PDB file of C-alpha atoms and ligand atoms in Angstrom:
ATOM      1  CA  MET A  17      -0.114   0.157   0.124  1.00  0.00           C
ATOM      2  CA  ALA A  18       1.112   3.612  -0.517  1.00  0.00           C
ATOM      3  CA  PRO A  19      -0.689   7.031  -0.811  1.00  0.00           C
ATOM      4  CA  GLY A  20      -3.596   6.694  -3.379  1.00  0.00           C
ATOM      5  CA  GLN A  21      -2.605   3.167  -4.414  1.00  0.00           C
ATOM      6  CA  GLY A  22      -2.257  -0.403  -3.236  1.00  0.00           C
ATOM      7  CA  ILE A  23      -1.964  -4.023  -4.259  1.00  0.00           C
ATOM      8  CA  PHE A  24      -4.171  -6.621  -2.321  1.00  0.00           C
ATOM      9  CA  ALA A  25      -4.029 -10.246  -2.884  1.00  0.00           C
ATOM     10  CA  HIS A  26      -5.522 -13.270  -1.373  1.00  0.00           C
ATOM     11  CA  ARG A  27      -5.585 -16.999  -1.915  1.00  0.00           C
ATOM     12  CA  GLU A  28      -8.973 -18.623  -2.653  1.00  0.00           C
ATOM     13  CA  PRO A  29     -10.166 -21.997  -1.202  1.00  0.00           C
ATOM     14  CA  ASP A  30      -9.286 -23.603  -4.479  1.00  0.00           C
ATOM     15  CA  GLY A  31      -5.783 -22.050  -4.482  1.00  0.00           C
ATOM     16  CA  THR A  32      -6.401 -19.280  -7.142  1.00  0.00           C
ATOM     17  CA  LEU A  33      -4.518 -16.014  -6.144  1.00  0.00           C
ATOM     18  CA  HIS A  34      -6.960 -13.317  -6.250  1.00  0.00           C
ATOM     19  CA  THR A  35      -5.762  -9.901  -6.852  1.00  0.00           C
ATOM     20  CA  TYR A  36      -7.174  -6.367  -6.317  1.00  0.00           C
ATOM     21  CA  VAL A  37      -5.323  -3.250  -7.557  1.00  0.00           C
ATOM     22  CA  ALA A  38      -6.692  -0.134  -5.976  1.00  0.00           C
ATOM     23  CA  LEU A  39      -6.047   3.365  -7.543  1.00  0.00           C
ATOM     24  CA  GLN A  40      -7.330   6.555  -6.465  1.00  0.00           C
ATOM     25  CA  ARG A  41      -7.742   8.431  -9.811  1.00  0.00           C
ATOM     26  CA  PRO A  42     -10.314  10.341 -11.809  1.00  0.00           C
ATOM     27  CA  LEU A  43     -13.141   8.189 -13.075  1.00  0.00           C
ATOM     28  CA  ASP A  44     -12.150   9.250 -16.535  1.00  0.00           C
ATOM     29  CA  TRP A  45      -8.868   8.108 -16.240  1.00  0.00           C
ATOM     30  CA  ILE A  46     -10.156   4.683 -14.919  1.00  0.00           C
ATOM     31  CA  ALA A  47     -12.397   4.609 -17.948  1.00  0.00           C
ATOM     32  CA  GLY A  48      -9.854   5.527 -20.337  1.00  0.00           C
ATOM     33  CA  VAL A  49      -7.774   2.557 -18.978  1.00  0.00           C
ATOM     34  CA  GLU A  50     -10.858   0.191 -19.045  1.00  0.00           C
ATOM     35  CA  ALA A  51     -11.333   1.273 -22.630  1.00  0.00           C
ATOM     36  CA  SER A  52      -7.521   0.402 -23.583  1.00  0.00           C
ATOM     37  CA  GLY A  53      -8.562  -3.269 -23.626  1.00  0.00           C
ATOM     38  CA  PRO A  54      -5.595  -5.428 -23.652  1.00  0.00           C
ATOM     39  CA  ALA A  55      -3.084  -2.792 -22.895  1.00  0.00           C
ATOM     40  CA  ALA A  56      -5.158  -2.159 -19.501  1.00  0.00           C
ATOM     41  CA  LEU A  57      -2.824  -4.331 -17.573  1.00  0.00           C
ATOM     42  CA  GLY A  58       0.343  -2.952 -18.709  1.00  0.00           C
ATOM     43  CA  ARG A  59      -1.144   0.836 -17.760  1.00  0.00           C
ATOM     44  CA  ILE A  60      -2.053  -0.136 -14.320  1.00  0.00           C
ATOM     45  CA  ALA A  61       1.296  -1.712 -13.848  1.00  0.00           C
ATOM     46  CA  ARG A  62       3.261   1.485 -14.923  1.00  0.00           C
ATOM     47  CA  GLU A  63       1.381   3.081 -11.963  1.00  0.00           C
ATOM     48  CA  PHE A  64       3.385   0.871  -9.771  1.00  0.00           C
ATOM     49  CA  GLU A  65       6.819   1.733 -11.349  1.00  0.00           C
ATOM     50  CA  GLY A  66       9.657   0.880  -8.812  1.00  0.00           C
ATOM     51  CA  TRP A  67       7.703  -1.621  -6.736  1.00  0.00           C
ATOM     52  CA  ALA A  68       8.885  -5.321  -6.322  1.00  0.00           C
ATOM     53  CA  PRO A  69       8.526  -7.309  -9.527  1.00  0.00           C
ATOM     54  CA  ALA A  70       7.060 -10.053  -7.450  1.00  0.00           C
ATOM     55  CA  LEU A  71       4.020  -7.454  -6.633  1.00  0.00           C
ATOM     56  CA  THR A  72       3.813  -6.005 -10.450  1.00  0.00           C
ATOM     57  CA  ALA A  73       3.629  -9.490 -11.556  1.00  0.00           C
ATOM     58  CA  LEU A  74       0.382  -9.858  -9.840  1.00  0.00           C
ATOM     59  CA  ILE A  75      -0.856  -7.324 -12.223  1.00  0.00           C
ATOM     60  CA  THR A  76       0.801  -8.313 -15.354  1.00  0.00           C
ATOM     61  CA  ASP A  77       0.747 -12.123 -15.177  1.00  0.00           C
ATOM     62  CA  GLY A  78      -2.930 -12.573 -14.242  1.00  0.00           C
ATOM     63  CA  GLU A  79      -5.026 -15.310 -16.103  1.00  0.00           C
ATOM     64  CA  THR A  80      -8.360 -13.459 -16.473  1.00  0.00           C
ATOM     65  CA  ALA A  81      -9.166 -10.038 -17.775  1.00  0.00           C
ATOM     66  CA  PRO A  82      -9.438  -7.305 -15.248  1.00  0.00           C
ATOM     67  CA  VAL A  83     -12.742  -6.418 -13.765  1.00  0.00           C
ATOM     68  CA  PHE A  84     -13.021  -2.375 -13.011  1.00  0.00           C
ATOM     69  CA  ARG A  85     -15.056  -1.564  -9.955  1.00  0.00           C
ATOM     70  CA  PRO A  86     -15.108   2.135  -9.199  1.00  0.00           C
ATOM     71  CA  ILE A  87     -15.969   2.396  -5.470  1.00  0.00           C
ATOM     72  CA  HIS A  88     -18.628   4.880  -4.397  1.00  0.00           C
ATOM     73  CA  ALA A  89     -19.816   5.666  -0.990  1.00  0.00           C
ATOM     74  CA  LEU A  90     -22.482   7.849   0.578  1.00  0.00           C
ATOM     75  CA  PRO A  91     -21.539  10.352   3.505  1.00  0.00           C
ATOM     76  CA  ALA A  92     -20.988   8.448   6.753  1.00  0.00           C
ATOM     77  CA  GLY A  93     -24.213   9.225   8.828  1.00  0.00           C
ATOM     78  CA  HIS A  94     -26.291   9.630   5.515  1.00  0.00           C
ATOM     79  CA  ARG A  95     -30.154   9.391   6.417  1.00  0.00           C
ATOM     80  CA  TRP A  96     -33.549  10.464   5.267  1.00  0.00           C
ATOM     81  CA  GLN A  97     -36.927  11.641   6.559  1.00  0.00           C
ATOM     82  CA  ARG A  98     -39.428   8.899   7.415  1.00  0.00           C
ATOM     83  CA  THR A  99     -41.450   8.235   4.111  1.00  0.00           C
ATOM     84  CA  PRO A 100     -44.620   6.173   4.763  1.00  0.00           C
ATOM     85  CA  GLY A 101     -44.461   2.686   3.241  1.00  0.00           C
ATOM     86  CA  VAL A 102     -40.800   2.831   2.256  1.00  0.00           C
ATOM     87  CA  THR A 103     -37.369   2.091   3.508  1.00  0.00           C
ATOM     88  CA  LEU A 104     -33.949   1.084   2.453  1.00  0.00           C
ATOM     89  CA  LEU A 105     -31.453  -1.548   3.340  1.00  0.00           C
ATOM     90  CA  GLY A 106     -28.011  -2.833   2.630  1.00  0.00           C
ATOM     91  CA  ASP A 107     -25.848  -0.861   0.304  1.00  0.00           C
ATOM     92  CA  ALA A 108     -28.937   1.361  -0.880  1.00  0.00           C
ATOM     93  CA  ALA A 109     -29.219   2.632   2.823  1.00  0.00           C
ATOM     94  CA  HIS A 110     -25.478   3.053   3.670  1.00  0.00           C
ATOM     95  CA  LEU A 111     -23.004   2.271   0.835  1.00  0.00           C
ATOM     96  CA  MET A 112     -19.509   2.644   1.908  1.00  0.00           C
ATOM     97  CA  ALA A 113     -15.847   1.830   0.956  1.00  0.00           C
ATOM     98  CA  PRO A 114     -15.240  -1.890   1.243  1.00  0.00           C
ATOM     99  CA  ALA A 115     -13.881  -2.479   4.776  1.00  0.00           C
ATOM    100  CA  GLY A 116     -15.387  -5.766   5.616  1.00  0.00           C
ATOM    101  CA  ASP A 117     -18.753  -4.964   6.852  1.00  0.00           C
ATOM    102  CA  GLY A 118     -21.097  -4.231   3.604  1.00  0.00           C
ATOM    103  CA  ALA A 119     -22.551  -7.779   3.195  1.00  0.00           C
ATOM    104  CA  ASN A 120     -22.608  -8.363   6.939  1.00  0.00           C
ATOM    105  CA  LEU A 121     -24.596  -5.093   7.510  1.00  0.00           C
ATOM    106  CA  ALA A 122     -26.927  -5.995   4.630  1.00  0.00           C
ATOM    107  CA  MET A 123     -27.804  -9.345   6.117  1.00  0.00           C
ATOM    108  CA  LEU A 124     -28.284  -7.833   9.582  1.00  0.00           C
ATOM    109  CA  ASP A 125     -30.582  -5.060   8.135  1.00  0.00           C
ATOM    110  CA  GLY A 126     -32.811  -7.890   6.567  1.00  0.00           C
ATOM    111  CA  ALA A 127     -32.916  -9.698   9.815  1.00  0.00           C
ATOM    112  CA  ALA A 128     -33.587  -6.526  11.810  1.00  0.00           C
ATOM    113  CA  LEU A 129     -36.248  -5.627   9.393  1.00  0.00           C
ATOM    114  CA  GLY A 130     -37.988  -8.834   9.494  1.00  0.00           C
ATOM    115  CA  GLN A 131     -37.876  -8.894  13.307  1.00  0.00           C
ATOM    116  CA  ALA A 132     -39.371  -5.169  13.331  1.00  0.00           C
ATOM    117  CA  ILE A 133     -42.129  -6.315  11.173  1.00  0.00           C
ATOM    118  CA  ALA A 134     -42.942  -9.685  13.080  1.00  0.00           C
ATOM    119  CA  ALA A 135     -42.995  -7.704  16.349  1.00  0.00           C
ATOM    120  CA  ASN A 136     -45.224  -4.999  15.107  1.00  0.00           C
ATOM    121  CA  PRO A 137     -48.074  -6.831  13.340  1.00  0.00           C
ATOM    122  CA  GLY A 138     -50.383  -4.668  11.253  1.00  0.00           C
ATOM    123  CA  ASP A 139     -48.503  -1.746  12.034  1.00  0.00           C
ATOM    124  CA  THR A 140     -45.966  -1.447   9.166  1.00  0.00           C
ATOM    125  CA  GLU A 141     -45.047   2.292  10.004  1.00  0.00           C
ATOM    126  CA  THR A 142     -44.002   1.594  13.681  1.00  0.00           C
ATOM    127  CA  ALA A 143     -41.942  -1.399  12.614  1.00  0.00           C
ATOM    128  CA  LEU A 144     -40.076   0.549   9.748  1.00  0.00           C
ATOM    129  CA  ALA A 145     -39.586   3.693  11.928  1.00  0.00           C
ATOM    130  CA  ALA A 146     -38.127   1.065  14.564  1.00  0.00           C
ATOM    131  CA  TYR A 147     -35.828  -0.465  12.225  1.00  0.00           C
ATOM    132  CA  GLU A 148     -34.660   2.842  10.862  1.00  0.00           C
ATOM    133  CA  GLU A 149     -33.968   4.293  14.329  1.00  0.00           C
ATOM    134  CA  ASP A 150     -31.463   1.206  14.966  1.00  0.00           C
ATOM    135  CA  MET A 151     -29.852   0.914  11.427  1.00  0.00           C
ATOM    136  CA  PHE A 152     -29.099   4.449  11.080  1.00  0.00           C
ATOM    137  CA  PRO A 153     -26.450   4.804  14.245  1.00  0.00           C
ATOM    138  CA  ARG A 154     -25.242   1.136  13.394  1.00  0.00           C
ATOM    139  CA  SER A 155     -24.354   1.989   9.709  1.00  0.00           C
ATOM    140  CA  ALA A 156     -23.031   5.417  10.468  1.00  0.00           C
ATOM    141  CA  HIS A 157     -20.615   3.779  12.836  1.00  0.00           C
ATOM    142  CA  ALA A 158     -19.592   1.290  10.336  1.00  0.00           C
ATOM    143  CA  ALA A 159     -19.195   4.081   7.647  1.00  0.00           C
ATOM    144  CA  ALA A 160     -17.109   6.109   9.731  1.00  0.00           C
ATOM    145  CA  GLY A 161     -14.884   2.740  10.345  1.00  0.00           C
ATOM    146  CA  ALA A 162     -14.719   2.181   6.622  1.00  0.00           C
ATOM    147  CA  ASP A 163     -13.519   5.694   5.883  1.00  0.00           C
ATOM    148  CA  GLU A 164     -10.788   5.027   8.764  1.00  0.00           C
ATOM    149  CA  VAL A 165      -9.837   2.050   6.948  1.00  0.00           C
ATOM    150  CA  LEU A 166      -9.544   3.356   3.530  1.00  0.00           C
ATOM    151  CA  GLN A 167      -7.685   6.159   4.865  1.00  0.00           C
ATOM    152  CA  ALA A 168      -5.310   4.119   6.689  1.00  0.00           C
ATOM    153  CA  CYS A 169      -4.702   1.926   3.632  1.00  0.00           C
ATOM    154  CA  LEU A 170      -4.326   4.577   0.884  1.00  0.00           C
ATOM    155  CA  GLY A 171      -3.894   7.843   2.501  1.00  0.00           C
ATOM    156  CA  GLU A 172      -1.190  10.215   2.720  1.00  0.00           C
ATOM    157  CA  ASP A 173       0.796   8.194   5.457  1.00  0.00           C
ATOM    158  CA  ALA A 174       0.042   4.670   3.994  1.00  0.00           C
ATOM    159  CA  PRO A 175       1.435   2.109   4.726  1.00  0.00           C
ATOM    160  CA  ARG A 176       2.521   3.350   8.125  1.00  0.00           C
ATOM    161  CA  SER A 177      -0.911   4.388   8.898  1.00  0.00           C
ATOM    162  CA  LEU A 178      -2.118   0.979   8.270  1.00  0.00           C
ATOM    163  CA  VAL A 179       0.401  -0.482  10.591  1.00  0.00           C
ATOM    164  CA  ASP A 180      -0.591   2.368  13.326  1.00  0.00           C
ATOM    165  CA  PHE A 181      -4.344   1.151  12.815  1.00  0.00           C
ATOM    166  CA  PHE A 182      -3.464  -2.585  13.584  1.00  0.00           C
ATOM    167  CA  ASP A 183      -1.327  -1.646  16.383  1.00  0.00           C
ATOM    168  CA  SER A 184      -4.056   0.345  18.085  1.00  0.00           C
ATOM    169  CA  ALA A 185      -6.729  -2.260  17.253  1.00  0.00           C
ATOM    170  CA  PHE A 186      -4.714  -5.036  19.016  1.00  0.00           C
ATOM    171  CA  SER A 187      -3.289  -2.735  21.923  1.00  0.00           C
ATOM    172  CA  THR A 188      -7.029  -2.226  22.952  1.00  0.00           C
ATOM    173  CA  GLN A 189      -8.121  -5.738  23.199  1.00  0.00           C
TER     174      GLN A 189
HETATM  175  C1  FAD B  13     -14.335  -4.832  -4.108  1.00  0.00           C
HETATM  176  C2  FAD B  13     -15.159  -5.238  -2.786  1.00  0.00           C
HETATM  177  C3  FAD B  13     -15.010  -6.031  -1.729  1.00  0.00           C
HETATM  178  C4  FAD B  13     -15.896  -6.105  -0.801  1.00  0.00           C
HETATM  179  N1  FAD B  13     -15.788  -7.048   0.191  1.00  0.00           N
HETATM  180  C5  FAD B  13     -16.454  -7.181   1.159  1.00  0.00           C
HETATM  181  C6  FAD B  13     -15.979  -7.989   2.464  1.00  0.00           C
HETATM  182  O1  FAD B  13     -15.055  -8.618   2.472  1.00  0.00           O
HETATM  183  N2  FAD B  13     -17.073  -8.139   3.296  1.00  0.00           N
HETATM  184  C7  FAD B  13     -18.359  -7.689   3.392  1.00  0.00           C
HETATM  185  O2  FAD B  13     -19.092  -7.901   4.249  1.00  0.00           O
HETATM  186  N3  FAD B  13     -18.478  -6.884   2.329  1.00  0.00           N
HETATM  187  C8  FAD B  13     -17.861  -6.638   1.284  1.00  0.00           C
HETATM  188  N4  FAD B  13     -18.174  -5.712   0.130  1.00  0.00           N
HETATM  189  C9  FAD B  13     -19.421  -5.231   0.304  1.00  0.00           C
HETATM  190  C10 FAD B  13     -20.505  -5.976  -0.184  1.00  0.00           C
HETATM  191  O3  FAD B  13     -20.264  -6.701  -1.468  1.00  0.00           O
HETATM  192  C11 FAD B  13     -21.902  -5.260  -0.381  1.00  0.00           C
HETATM  193  O4  FAD B  13     -21.977  -4.255   0.808  1.00  0.00           O
HETATM  194  C12 FAD B  13     -23.019  -6.025  -0.299  1.00  0.00           C
HETATM  195  O5  FAD B  13     -22.947  -6.692  -1.415  1.00  0.00           O
HETATM  196  C13 FAD B  13     -24.242  -5.178  -0.233  1.00  0.00           C
HETATM  197  O6  FAD B  13     -25.465  -5.911  -0.506  1.00  0.00           O
HETATM  198  P1  FAD B  13     -26.919  -5.444  -0.861  1.00  0.00           P
HETATM  199  O7  FAD B  13     -27.905  -6.596  -0.824  1.00  0.00           O
HETATM  200  O8  FAD B  13     -27.280  -4.399  -0.300  1.00  0.00           O
HETATM  201  O9  FAD B  13     -26.506  -5.013  -2.481  1.00  0.00           O
HETATM  202  P2  FAD B  13     -25.986  -5.702  -3.703  1.00  0.00           P
HETATM  203  O10 FAD B  13     -25.189  -6.950  -3.271  1.00  0.00           O
HETATM  204  O11 FAD B  13     -25.587  -4.668  -4.747  1.00  0.00           O
HETATM  205  O12 FAD B  13     -27.296  -6.347  -4.145  1.00  0.00           O
HETATM  206  C14 FAD B  13     -28.358  -5.471  -5.053  1.00  0.00           C
HETATM  207  C15 FAD B  13     -28.952  -6.421  -6.169  1.00  0.00           C
HETATM  208  O13 FAD B  13     -29.803  -5.655  -6.823  1.00  0.00           O
HETATM  209  C16 FAD B  13     -29.879  -5.783  -8.061  1.00  0.00           C
HETATM  210  N5  FAD B  13     -30.517  -4.655  -8.792  1.00  0.00           N
HETATM  211  C17 FAD B  13     -30.008  -3.473  -8.854  1.00  0.00           C
HETATM  212  N6  FAD B  13     -31.029  -2.543  -9.512  1.00  0.00           N
HETATM  213  C18 FAD B  13     -32.019  -3.315  -9.690  1.00  0.00           C
HETATM  214  C19 FAD B  13     -33.157  -2.997 -10.299  1.00  0.00           C
HETATM  215  N7  FAD B  13     -33.649  -1.847 -10.770  1.00  0.00           N
HETATM  216  N8  FAD B  13     -34.089  -4.258 -10.151  1.00  0.00           N
HETATM  217  C20 FAD B  13     -33.865  -5.464  -9.821  1.00  0.00           C
HETATM  218  N9  FAD B  13     -32.747  -5.652  -9.354  1.00  0.00           N
HETATM  219  C21 FAD B  13     -31.699  -4.675  -9.444  1.00  0.00           C
HETATM  220  C22 FAD B  13     -28.254  -5.938  -8.319  1.00  0.00           C
HETATM  221  O14 FAD B  13     -28.130  -6.495  -9.534  1.00  0.00           O
HETATM  222  C23 FAD B  13     -27.838  -6.712  -7.355  1.00  0.00           C
HETATM  223  O15 FAD B  13     -28.027  -8.054  -7.426  1.00  0.00           O
HETATM  224  C24 FAD B  13     -17.302  -5.604  -0.832  1.00  0.00           C
HETATM  225  C25 FAD B  13     -17.557  -4.734  -1.892  1.00  0.00           C
HETATM  226  C26 FAD B  13     -16.643  -4.562  -2.906  1.00  0.00           C
HETATM  227  C27 FAD B  13     -17.057  -3.739  -4.001  1.00  0.00           C
END
């Protein structure tokens, strides 16, 4: 990891090495690289000039075409006025940078919404209000944490900031 960019890899259960390359660049730069077709991997690798060849090989020696995923986020603490008969859950309610929480929160939202509806038979408005009352602070907390992880991984002090992040996480346990 370094300011604005990083290479992340993990081994899948079948032994496949799966690589994510993170680049904080303008959307039109990313679109241009995506449009360059077979040249895309070389263009991405050039952003990592001077990095260890074993790391840049994770970009250049891939066996599948890259998948481009722009990362969007709602502001931490995003909320809305109660609207009768309607609510949101999962990413639609609290889209945040990936930090290991999004799928878990989406499933938790679904379970919490189901519980709220079951606890208020025939009174959907009370159920939706109760669900949102718990969901807003829960997701705001997670979104702030996701921003912190993103900053630790790709901010100005990366990778030192990530080491500090883990140090402080483990020292408080
Ligand atoms: C690179 C990356 C890594 C991630 N890693 C993790 C992780 O390690 N752990 C974790 O917990 N989370 C992770 N996440 C986040 C996680 O993937 C999401 O938070 C989660 O998928 C949100 O679930 P959801 O059901 O709210 O939305 P989605 O999974 O986006 O599901 C929405 C569905 O609605 C469909 N849809 C959209 N529009 C319409 C329409 N008009 N009509 C019908 N269907 C429609 C879409 O096709 C999609 O299938 C990661 C995300 C990214 C991008």
